[in-house]
Short mmCIF file of C-alpha atoms and ligand atoms in Angstrom, two decimals:
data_model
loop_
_atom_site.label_atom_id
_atom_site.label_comp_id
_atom_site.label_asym_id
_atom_site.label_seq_id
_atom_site.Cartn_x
_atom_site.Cartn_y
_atom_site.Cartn_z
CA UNK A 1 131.85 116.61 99.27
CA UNK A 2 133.37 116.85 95.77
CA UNK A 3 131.99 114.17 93.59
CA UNK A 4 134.94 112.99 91.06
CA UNK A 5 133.82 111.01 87.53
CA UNK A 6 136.88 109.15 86.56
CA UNK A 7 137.56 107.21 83.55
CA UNK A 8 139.01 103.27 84.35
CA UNK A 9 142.38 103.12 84.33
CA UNK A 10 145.05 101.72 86.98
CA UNK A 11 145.08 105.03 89.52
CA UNK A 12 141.33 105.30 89.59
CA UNK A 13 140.77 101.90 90.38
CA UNK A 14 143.32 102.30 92.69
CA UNK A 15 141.80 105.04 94.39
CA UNK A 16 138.55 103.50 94.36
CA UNK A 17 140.08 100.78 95.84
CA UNK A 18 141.39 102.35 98.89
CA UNK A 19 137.97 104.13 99.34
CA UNK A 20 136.10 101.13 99.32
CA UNK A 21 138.81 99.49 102.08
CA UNK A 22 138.49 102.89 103.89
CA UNK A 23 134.79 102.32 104.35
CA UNK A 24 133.73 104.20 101.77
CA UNK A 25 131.02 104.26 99.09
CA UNK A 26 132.38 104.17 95.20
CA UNK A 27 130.06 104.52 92.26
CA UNK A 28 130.35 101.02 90.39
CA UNK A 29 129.74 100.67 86.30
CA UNK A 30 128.30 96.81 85.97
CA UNK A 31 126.63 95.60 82.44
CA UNK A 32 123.20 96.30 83.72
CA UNK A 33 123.23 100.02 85.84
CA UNK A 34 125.25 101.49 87.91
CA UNK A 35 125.35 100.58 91.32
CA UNK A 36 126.73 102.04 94.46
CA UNK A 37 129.27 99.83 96.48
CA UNK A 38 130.55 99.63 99.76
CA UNK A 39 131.90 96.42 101.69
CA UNK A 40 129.92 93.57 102.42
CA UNK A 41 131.81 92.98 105.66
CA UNK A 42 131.41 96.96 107.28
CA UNK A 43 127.91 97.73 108.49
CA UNK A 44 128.79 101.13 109.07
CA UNK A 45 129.78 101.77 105.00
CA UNK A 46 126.65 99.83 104.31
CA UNK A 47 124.39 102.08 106.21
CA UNK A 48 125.77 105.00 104.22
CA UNK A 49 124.55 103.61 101.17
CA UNK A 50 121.57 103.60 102.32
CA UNK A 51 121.79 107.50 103.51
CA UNK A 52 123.44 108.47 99.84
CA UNK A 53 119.99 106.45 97.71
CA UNK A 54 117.88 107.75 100.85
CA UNK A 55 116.64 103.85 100.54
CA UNK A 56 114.49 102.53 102.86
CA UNK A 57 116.59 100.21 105.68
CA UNK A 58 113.92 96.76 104.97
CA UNK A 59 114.94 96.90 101.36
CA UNK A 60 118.46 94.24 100.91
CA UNK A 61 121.09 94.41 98.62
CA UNK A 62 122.95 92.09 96.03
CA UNK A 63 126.65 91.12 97.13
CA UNK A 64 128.95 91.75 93.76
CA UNK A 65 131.52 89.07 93.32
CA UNK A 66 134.18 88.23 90.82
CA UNK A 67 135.75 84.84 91.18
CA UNK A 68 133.44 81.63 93.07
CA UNK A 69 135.71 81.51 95.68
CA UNK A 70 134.43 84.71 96.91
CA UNK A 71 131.10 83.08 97.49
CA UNK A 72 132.00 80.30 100.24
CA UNK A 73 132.28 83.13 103.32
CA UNK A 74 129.20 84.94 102.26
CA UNK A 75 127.18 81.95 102.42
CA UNK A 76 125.76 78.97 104.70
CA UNK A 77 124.87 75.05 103.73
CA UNK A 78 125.07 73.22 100.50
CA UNK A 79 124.87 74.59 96.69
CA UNK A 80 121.75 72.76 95.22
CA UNK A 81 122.29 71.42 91.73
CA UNK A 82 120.25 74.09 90.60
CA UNK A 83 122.06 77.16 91.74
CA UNK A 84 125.18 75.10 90.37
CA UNK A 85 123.75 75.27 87.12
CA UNK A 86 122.85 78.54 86.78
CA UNK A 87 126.16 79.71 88.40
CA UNK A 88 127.72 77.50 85.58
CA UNK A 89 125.59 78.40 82.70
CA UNK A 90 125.26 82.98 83.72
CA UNK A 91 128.03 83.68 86.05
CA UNK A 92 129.63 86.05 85.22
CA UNK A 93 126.63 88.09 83.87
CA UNK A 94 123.35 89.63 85.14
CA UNK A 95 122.09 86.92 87.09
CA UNK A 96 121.67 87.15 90.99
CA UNK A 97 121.07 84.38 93.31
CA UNK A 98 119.49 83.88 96.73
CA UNK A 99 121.80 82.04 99.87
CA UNK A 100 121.15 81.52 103.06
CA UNK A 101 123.70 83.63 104.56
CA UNK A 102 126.55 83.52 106.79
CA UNK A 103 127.37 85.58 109.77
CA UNK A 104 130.15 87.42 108.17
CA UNK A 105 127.77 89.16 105.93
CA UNK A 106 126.67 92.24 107.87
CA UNK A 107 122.71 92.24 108.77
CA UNK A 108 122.56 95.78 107.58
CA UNK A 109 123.43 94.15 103.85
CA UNK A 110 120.09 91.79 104.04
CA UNK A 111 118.07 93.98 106.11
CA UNK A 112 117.68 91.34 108.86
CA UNK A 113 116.98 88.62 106.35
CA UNK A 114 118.56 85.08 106.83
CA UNK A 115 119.37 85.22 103.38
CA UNK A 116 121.62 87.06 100.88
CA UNK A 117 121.22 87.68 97.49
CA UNK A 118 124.80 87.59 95.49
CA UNK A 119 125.88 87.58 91.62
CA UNK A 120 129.10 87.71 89.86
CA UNK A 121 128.83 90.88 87.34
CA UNK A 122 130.55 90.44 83.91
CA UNK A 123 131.99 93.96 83.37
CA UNK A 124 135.69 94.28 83.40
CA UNK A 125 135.43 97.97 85.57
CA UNK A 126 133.17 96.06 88.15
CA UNK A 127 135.13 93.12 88.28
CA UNK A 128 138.41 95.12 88.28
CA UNK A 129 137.43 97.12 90.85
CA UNK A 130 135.97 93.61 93.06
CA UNK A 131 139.82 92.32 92.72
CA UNK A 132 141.49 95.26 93.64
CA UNK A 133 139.39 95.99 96.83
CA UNK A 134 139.96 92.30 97.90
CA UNK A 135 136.04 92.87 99.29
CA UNK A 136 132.30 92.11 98.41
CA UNK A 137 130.43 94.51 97.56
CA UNK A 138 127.15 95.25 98.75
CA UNK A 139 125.52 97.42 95.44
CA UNK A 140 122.23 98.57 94.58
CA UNK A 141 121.25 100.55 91.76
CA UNK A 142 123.06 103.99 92.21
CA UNK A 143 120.01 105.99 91.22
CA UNK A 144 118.31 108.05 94.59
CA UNK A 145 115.40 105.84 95.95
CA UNK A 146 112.10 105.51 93.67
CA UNK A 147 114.23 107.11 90.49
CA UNK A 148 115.15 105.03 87.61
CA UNK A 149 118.26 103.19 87.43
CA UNK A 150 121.34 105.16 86.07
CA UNK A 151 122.55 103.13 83.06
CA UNK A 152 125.41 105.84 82.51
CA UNK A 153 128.25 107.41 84.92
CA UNK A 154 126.41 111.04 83.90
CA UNK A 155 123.50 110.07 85.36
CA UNK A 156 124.99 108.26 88.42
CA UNK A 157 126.80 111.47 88.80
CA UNK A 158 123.08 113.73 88.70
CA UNK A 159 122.24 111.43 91.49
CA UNK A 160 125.14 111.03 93.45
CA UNK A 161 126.76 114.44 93.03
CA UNK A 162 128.01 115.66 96.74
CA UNK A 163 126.89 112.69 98.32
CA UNK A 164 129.78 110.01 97.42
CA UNK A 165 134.01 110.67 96.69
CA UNK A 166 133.82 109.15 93.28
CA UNK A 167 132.45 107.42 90.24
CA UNK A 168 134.20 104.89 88.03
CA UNK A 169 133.35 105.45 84.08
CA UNK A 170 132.61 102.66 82.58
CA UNK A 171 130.55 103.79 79.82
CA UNK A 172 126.88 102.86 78.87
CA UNK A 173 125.61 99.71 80.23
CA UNK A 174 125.31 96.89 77.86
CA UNK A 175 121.71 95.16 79.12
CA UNK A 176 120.04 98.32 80.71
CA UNK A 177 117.70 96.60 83.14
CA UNK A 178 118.74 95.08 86.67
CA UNK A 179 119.47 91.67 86.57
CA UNK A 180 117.36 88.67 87.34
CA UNK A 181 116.95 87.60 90.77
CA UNK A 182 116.22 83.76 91.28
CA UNK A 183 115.73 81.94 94.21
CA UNK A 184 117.00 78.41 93.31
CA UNK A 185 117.07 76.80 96.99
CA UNK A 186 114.26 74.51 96.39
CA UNK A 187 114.73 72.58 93.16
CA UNK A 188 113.46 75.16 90.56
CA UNK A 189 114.31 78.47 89.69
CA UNK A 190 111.87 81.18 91.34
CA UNK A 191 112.43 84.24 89.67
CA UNK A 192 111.80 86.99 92.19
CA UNK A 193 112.79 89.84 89.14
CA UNK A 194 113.27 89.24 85.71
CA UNK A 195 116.33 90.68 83.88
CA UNK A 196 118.85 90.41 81.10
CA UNK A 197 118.79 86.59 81.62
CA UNK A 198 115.59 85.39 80.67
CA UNK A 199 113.34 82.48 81.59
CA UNK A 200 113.85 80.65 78.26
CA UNK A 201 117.48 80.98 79.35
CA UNK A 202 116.89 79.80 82.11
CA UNK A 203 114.74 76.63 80.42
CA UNK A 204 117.91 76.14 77.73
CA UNK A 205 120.21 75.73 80.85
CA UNK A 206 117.92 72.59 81.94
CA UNK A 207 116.59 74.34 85.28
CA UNK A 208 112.68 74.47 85.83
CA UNK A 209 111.45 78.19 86.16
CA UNK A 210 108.42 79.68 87.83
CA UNK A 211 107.89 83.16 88.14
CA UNK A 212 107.04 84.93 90.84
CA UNK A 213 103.02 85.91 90.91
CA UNK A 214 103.59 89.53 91.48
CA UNK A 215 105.27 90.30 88.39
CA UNK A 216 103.31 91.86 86.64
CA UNK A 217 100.76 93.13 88.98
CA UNK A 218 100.67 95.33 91.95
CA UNK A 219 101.08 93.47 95.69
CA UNK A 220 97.72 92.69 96.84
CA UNK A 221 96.83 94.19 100.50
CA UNK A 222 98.70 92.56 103.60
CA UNK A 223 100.87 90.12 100.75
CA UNK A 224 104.31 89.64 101.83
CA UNK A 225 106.77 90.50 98.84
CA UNK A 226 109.11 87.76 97.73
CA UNK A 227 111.77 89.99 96.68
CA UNK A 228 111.34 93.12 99.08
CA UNK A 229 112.52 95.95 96.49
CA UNK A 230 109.35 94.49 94.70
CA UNK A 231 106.35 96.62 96.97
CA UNK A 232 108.07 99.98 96.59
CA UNK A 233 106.88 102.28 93.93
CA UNK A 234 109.95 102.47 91.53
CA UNK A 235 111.77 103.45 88.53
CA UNK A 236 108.77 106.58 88.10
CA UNK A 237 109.22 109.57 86.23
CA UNK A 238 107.48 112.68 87.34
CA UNK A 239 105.08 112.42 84.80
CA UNK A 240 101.98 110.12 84.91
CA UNK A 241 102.66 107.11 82.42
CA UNK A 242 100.02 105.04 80.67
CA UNK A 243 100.94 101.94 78.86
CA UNK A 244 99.28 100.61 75.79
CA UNK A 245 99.41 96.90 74.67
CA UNK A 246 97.66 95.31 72.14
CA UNK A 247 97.98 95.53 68.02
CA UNK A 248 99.62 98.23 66.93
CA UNK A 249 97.82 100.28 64.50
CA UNK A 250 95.12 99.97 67.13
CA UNK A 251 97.54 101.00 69.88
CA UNK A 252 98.65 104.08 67.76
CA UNK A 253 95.29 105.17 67.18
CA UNK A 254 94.83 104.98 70.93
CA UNK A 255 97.58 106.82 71.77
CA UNK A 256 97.28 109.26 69.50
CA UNK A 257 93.90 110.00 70.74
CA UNK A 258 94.91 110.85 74.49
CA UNK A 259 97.57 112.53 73.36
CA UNK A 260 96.07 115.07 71.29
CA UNK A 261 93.02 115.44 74.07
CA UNK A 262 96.03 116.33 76.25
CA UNK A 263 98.46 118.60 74.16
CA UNK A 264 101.70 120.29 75.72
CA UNK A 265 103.51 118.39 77.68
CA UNK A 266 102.72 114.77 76.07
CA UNK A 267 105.30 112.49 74.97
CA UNK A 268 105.80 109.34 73.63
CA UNK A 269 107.82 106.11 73.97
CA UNK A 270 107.71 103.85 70.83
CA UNK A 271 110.10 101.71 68.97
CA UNK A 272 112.18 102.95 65.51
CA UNK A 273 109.86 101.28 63.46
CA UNK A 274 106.47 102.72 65.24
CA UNK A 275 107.35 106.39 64.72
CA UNK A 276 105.67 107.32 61.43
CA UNK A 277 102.25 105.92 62.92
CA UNK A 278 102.46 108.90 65.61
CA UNK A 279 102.19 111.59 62.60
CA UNK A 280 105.45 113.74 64.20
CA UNK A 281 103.66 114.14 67.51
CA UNK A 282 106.36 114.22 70.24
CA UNK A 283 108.25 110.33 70.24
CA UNK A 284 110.77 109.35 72.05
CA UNK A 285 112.80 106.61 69.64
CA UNK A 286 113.39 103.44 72.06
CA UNK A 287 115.29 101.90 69.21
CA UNK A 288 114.54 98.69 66.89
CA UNK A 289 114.77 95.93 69.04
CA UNK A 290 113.32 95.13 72.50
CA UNK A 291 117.47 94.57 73.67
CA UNK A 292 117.58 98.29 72.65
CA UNK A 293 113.82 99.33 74.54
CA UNK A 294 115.74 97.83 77.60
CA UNK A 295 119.23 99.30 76.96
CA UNK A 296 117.44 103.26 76.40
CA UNK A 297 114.11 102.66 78.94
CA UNK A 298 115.59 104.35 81.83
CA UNK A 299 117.96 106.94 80.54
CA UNK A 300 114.09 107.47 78.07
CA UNK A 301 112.39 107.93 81.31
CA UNK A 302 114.77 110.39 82.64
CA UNK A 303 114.91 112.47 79.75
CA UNK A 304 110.90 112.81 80.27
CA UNK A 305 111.94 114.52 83.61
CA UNK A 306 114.24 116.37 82.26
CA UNK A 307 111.90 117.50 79.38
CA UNK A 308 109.42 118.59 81.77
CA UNK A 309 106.71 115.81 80.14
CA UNK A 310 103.65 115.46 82.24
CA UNK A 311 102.27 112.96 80.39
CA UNK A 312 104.22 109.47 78.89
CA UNK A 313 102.37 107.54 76.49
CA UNK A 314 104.52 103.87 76.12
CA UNK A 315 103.84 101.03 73.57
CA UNK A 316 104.15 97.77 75.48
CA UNK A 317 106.73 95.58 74.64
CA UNK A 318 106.18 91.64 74.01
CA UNK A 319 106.30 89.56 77.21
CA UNK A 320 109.16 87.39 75.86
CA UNK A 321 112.68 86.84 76.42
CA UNK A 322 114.44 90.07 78.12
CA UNK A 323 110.63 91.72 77.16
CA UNK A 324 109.45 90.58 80.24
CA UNK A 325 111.87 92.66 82.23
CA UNK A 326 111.06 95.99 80.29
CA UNK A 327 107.25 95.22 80.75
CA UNK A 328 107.75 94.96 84.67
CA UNK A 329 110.03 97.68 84.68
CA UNK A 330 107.57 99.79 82.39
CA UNK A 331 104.43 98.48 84.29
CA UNK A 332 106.17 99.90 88.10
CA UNK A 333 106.64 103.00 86.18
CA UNK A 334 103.12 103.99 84.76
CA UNK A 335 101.99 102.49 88.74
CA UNK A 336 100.32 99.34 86.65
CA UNK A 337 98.34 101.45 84.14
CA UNK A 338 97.86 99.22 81.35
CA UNK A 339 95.42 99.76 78.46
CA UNK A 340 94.80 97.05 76.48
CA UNK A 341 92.94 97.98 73.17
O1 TXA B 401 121.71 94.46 88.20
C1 TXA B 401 121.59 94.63 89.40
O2 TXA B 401 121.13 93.73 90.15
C2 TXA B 401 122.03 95.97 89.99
C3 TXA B 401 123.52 96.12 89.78
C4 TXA B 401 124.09 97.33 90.46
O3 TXA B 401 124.17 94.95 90.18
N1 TXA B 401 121.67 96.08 91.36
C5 TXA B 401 120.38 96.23 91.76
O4 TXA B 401 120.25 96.37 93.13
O5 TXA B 401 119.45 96.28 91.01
P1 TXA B 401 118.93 96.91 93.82
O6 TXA B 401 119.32 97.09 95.23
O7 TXA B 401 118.43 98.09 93.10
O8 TXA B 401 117.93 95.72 93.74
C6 TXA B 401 118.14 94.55 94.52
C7 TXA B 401 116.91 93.69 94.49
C8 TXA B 401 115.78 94.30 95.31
O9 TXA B 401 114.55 94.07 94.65
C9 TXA B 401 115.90 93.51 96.60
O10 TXA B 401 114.69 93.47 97.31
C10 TXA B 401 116.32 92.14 96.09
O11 TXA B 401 117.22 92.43 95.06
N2 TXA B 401 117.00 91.37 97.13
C11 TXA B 401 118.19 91.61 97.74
N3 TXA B 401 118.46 90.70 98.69
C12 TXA B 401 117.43 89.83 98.68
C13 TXA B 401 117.11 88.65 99.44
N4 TXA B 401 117.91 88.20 100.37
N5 TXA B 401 115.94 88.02 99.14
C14 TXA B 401 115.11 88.47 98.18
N6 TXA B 401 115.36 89.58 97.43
C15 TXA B 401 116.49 90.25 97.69
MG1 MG B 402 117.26 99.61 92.40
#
């Protein structure tokens, strides 16, 4: 199969369109990564997203919708004041929800579950490409399974290439990370992943917010994840990743430590205003902000691959606001190897 990258205009969408309708899988721009959709409503164009991202059939996907009205058939029972809310106060943006689901959504979608995780993405392409299919879309990150996340239509296409009809260009994505998922069925807002909206969001739009316990560590033996995509090893780069957290002069010196005992083959992943401390040993600029750490992490952790590094040496970022997301992103990467100094 020939793998075409189009820019957005009125005959792509078009033709993405008619794939989609056709039962067929399109790659999707959305302001976090690139996904890969398919119909909500066809369990056989489901399955073959699955079979393009080789991703494990117990792991569910998040329904992409672009008006509310486009929630009612997916779902079953009352909206809690909660999920109204947050629908209110993030949709559209990168904010997914949990539902109990209805029958129309097809079981391959939720991998069995009795529930179905949904969110309304902001980007015009994505929600351009929602109204002219007429369909939900069942879309998961469009990277191959245990890969980071593609937050460009190049890199979707690396992935994808011979394995889906085509791939909508919608440029670089504007948050970087997935979005949050919350579980808001039971009078606070449980979030399962943290993303671009973050729990002090969450706070400012008057909602109560736990986090889930496995966050930032790994799943203990025999415990059930809350948020299955959460027990599989993910966004790694070939190379072995250590993170280090702590003051920074301190966590420099660390780094630059291990990284000279090790030599070729070491990078590192620091922020604009870290890079003189690392004495032109091999950086990786993440940019000045943590909003720019999560808008560069994956396409950062790519170009390690691609750079042949064996060894990735990351400064942690702060634990606050969209912070949190790169930490649990970063953490899944290095496989939880955190030195604090
Ligand atoms: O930003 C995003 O969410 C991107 C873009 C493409 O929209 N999509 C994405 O999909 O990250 P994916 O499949 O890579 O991650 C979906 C996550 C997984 O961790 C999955 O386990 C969880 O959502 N999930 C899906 N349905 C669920 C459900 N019913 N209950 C709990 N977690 C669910
Ligand atoms: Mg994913």
């Amino acid at each position: 199969m020939i793998t075409k990258l189009c820019p957005i205009d009125d005959g792509s969408l078009k033709e993405a369109a008619e794939i989609l309708k056709g039962g067929g899988v399109v790659g999707m721009p959305t302001e976090t990564v690139y996904g890969l959709a398919a119909s909500a409503f066809d369990q056989e164009a489901v399955k073959s997203i699955f079979a393009a991202k080789g991703r494990p059939g117990d792991n569910p996907l998040i329904v992409h919708i672009c008006r509310e009205a486009d929630l009612y058939p997916l779902i079953r029972g009352e909206i809690t004041r909660e999920q109204r809310m947050l629908m209110d106060a993030f949709w559209p943006g990168p904010m997914t929800l949990i539902f109990d689901k209805s029958d129309r959504v097809c079981p391959a979608v939720t991998a069995g579950l009795d529930t179905v995780a949904v969110r309304m993405p902001s980007h015009p392409g994505a929600r351009a490409l929602i109204r002219r299919s007429g369909l939900p879309l069942a879309a998961p990150s469009a990277n191959l399974s245990g890969k980071p996340s593609p937050t460009t239509a190049q890199r979707t296409l690396e992935d994808m290439d011979g394995r889906i009809p085509l791939i909508l260009d919608g440029g670089a994505c504007q948050v970087g990370v997935e979005s949050t998922v919350i579980d808001a069925r039971h009078g606070v807002a449980h979030i399962l992943r943290p993303g671009g909206v973050t729990p002090d969001m969450v706070k400012a739009a008057l909602v109560d917010v736990e986090l889930d316990k496995s966050l930032m560590r790994p799943l203990e033996k025999g415990e059930k994840a809350a948020s299955p995509g959460m027990k599989y090893k993910h966004y790694a780069p070939k190379g072995d990743m250590t993170i280090y957290r702590g003051d920074r002069e301190r966590v420099a010196k660390a780094i630059c430590a291990a990284y000279d005992q090790w030599g070729d083959g070491a990078l590192i992943l620091c922020k604009t205003g870290d890079m003189a401390l690392f004495g032109g040993r091999h950086c990786v600029d993440m940019g000045e902000s943590t909003g720019d750490v999560a808008r560069n992490l994956f396409d950062a952790l790519r170009d390690a691959d691609d750079m042949g590094a064996r060894r990735i040496f990351a400064t942690a970022v702060e634990e606050t606001g969209v912070g949190l997301a790169v930490m649990n992103r970063m953490a899944r990467a290095a496989a939880f190897r955190i030195v604090d100094v």
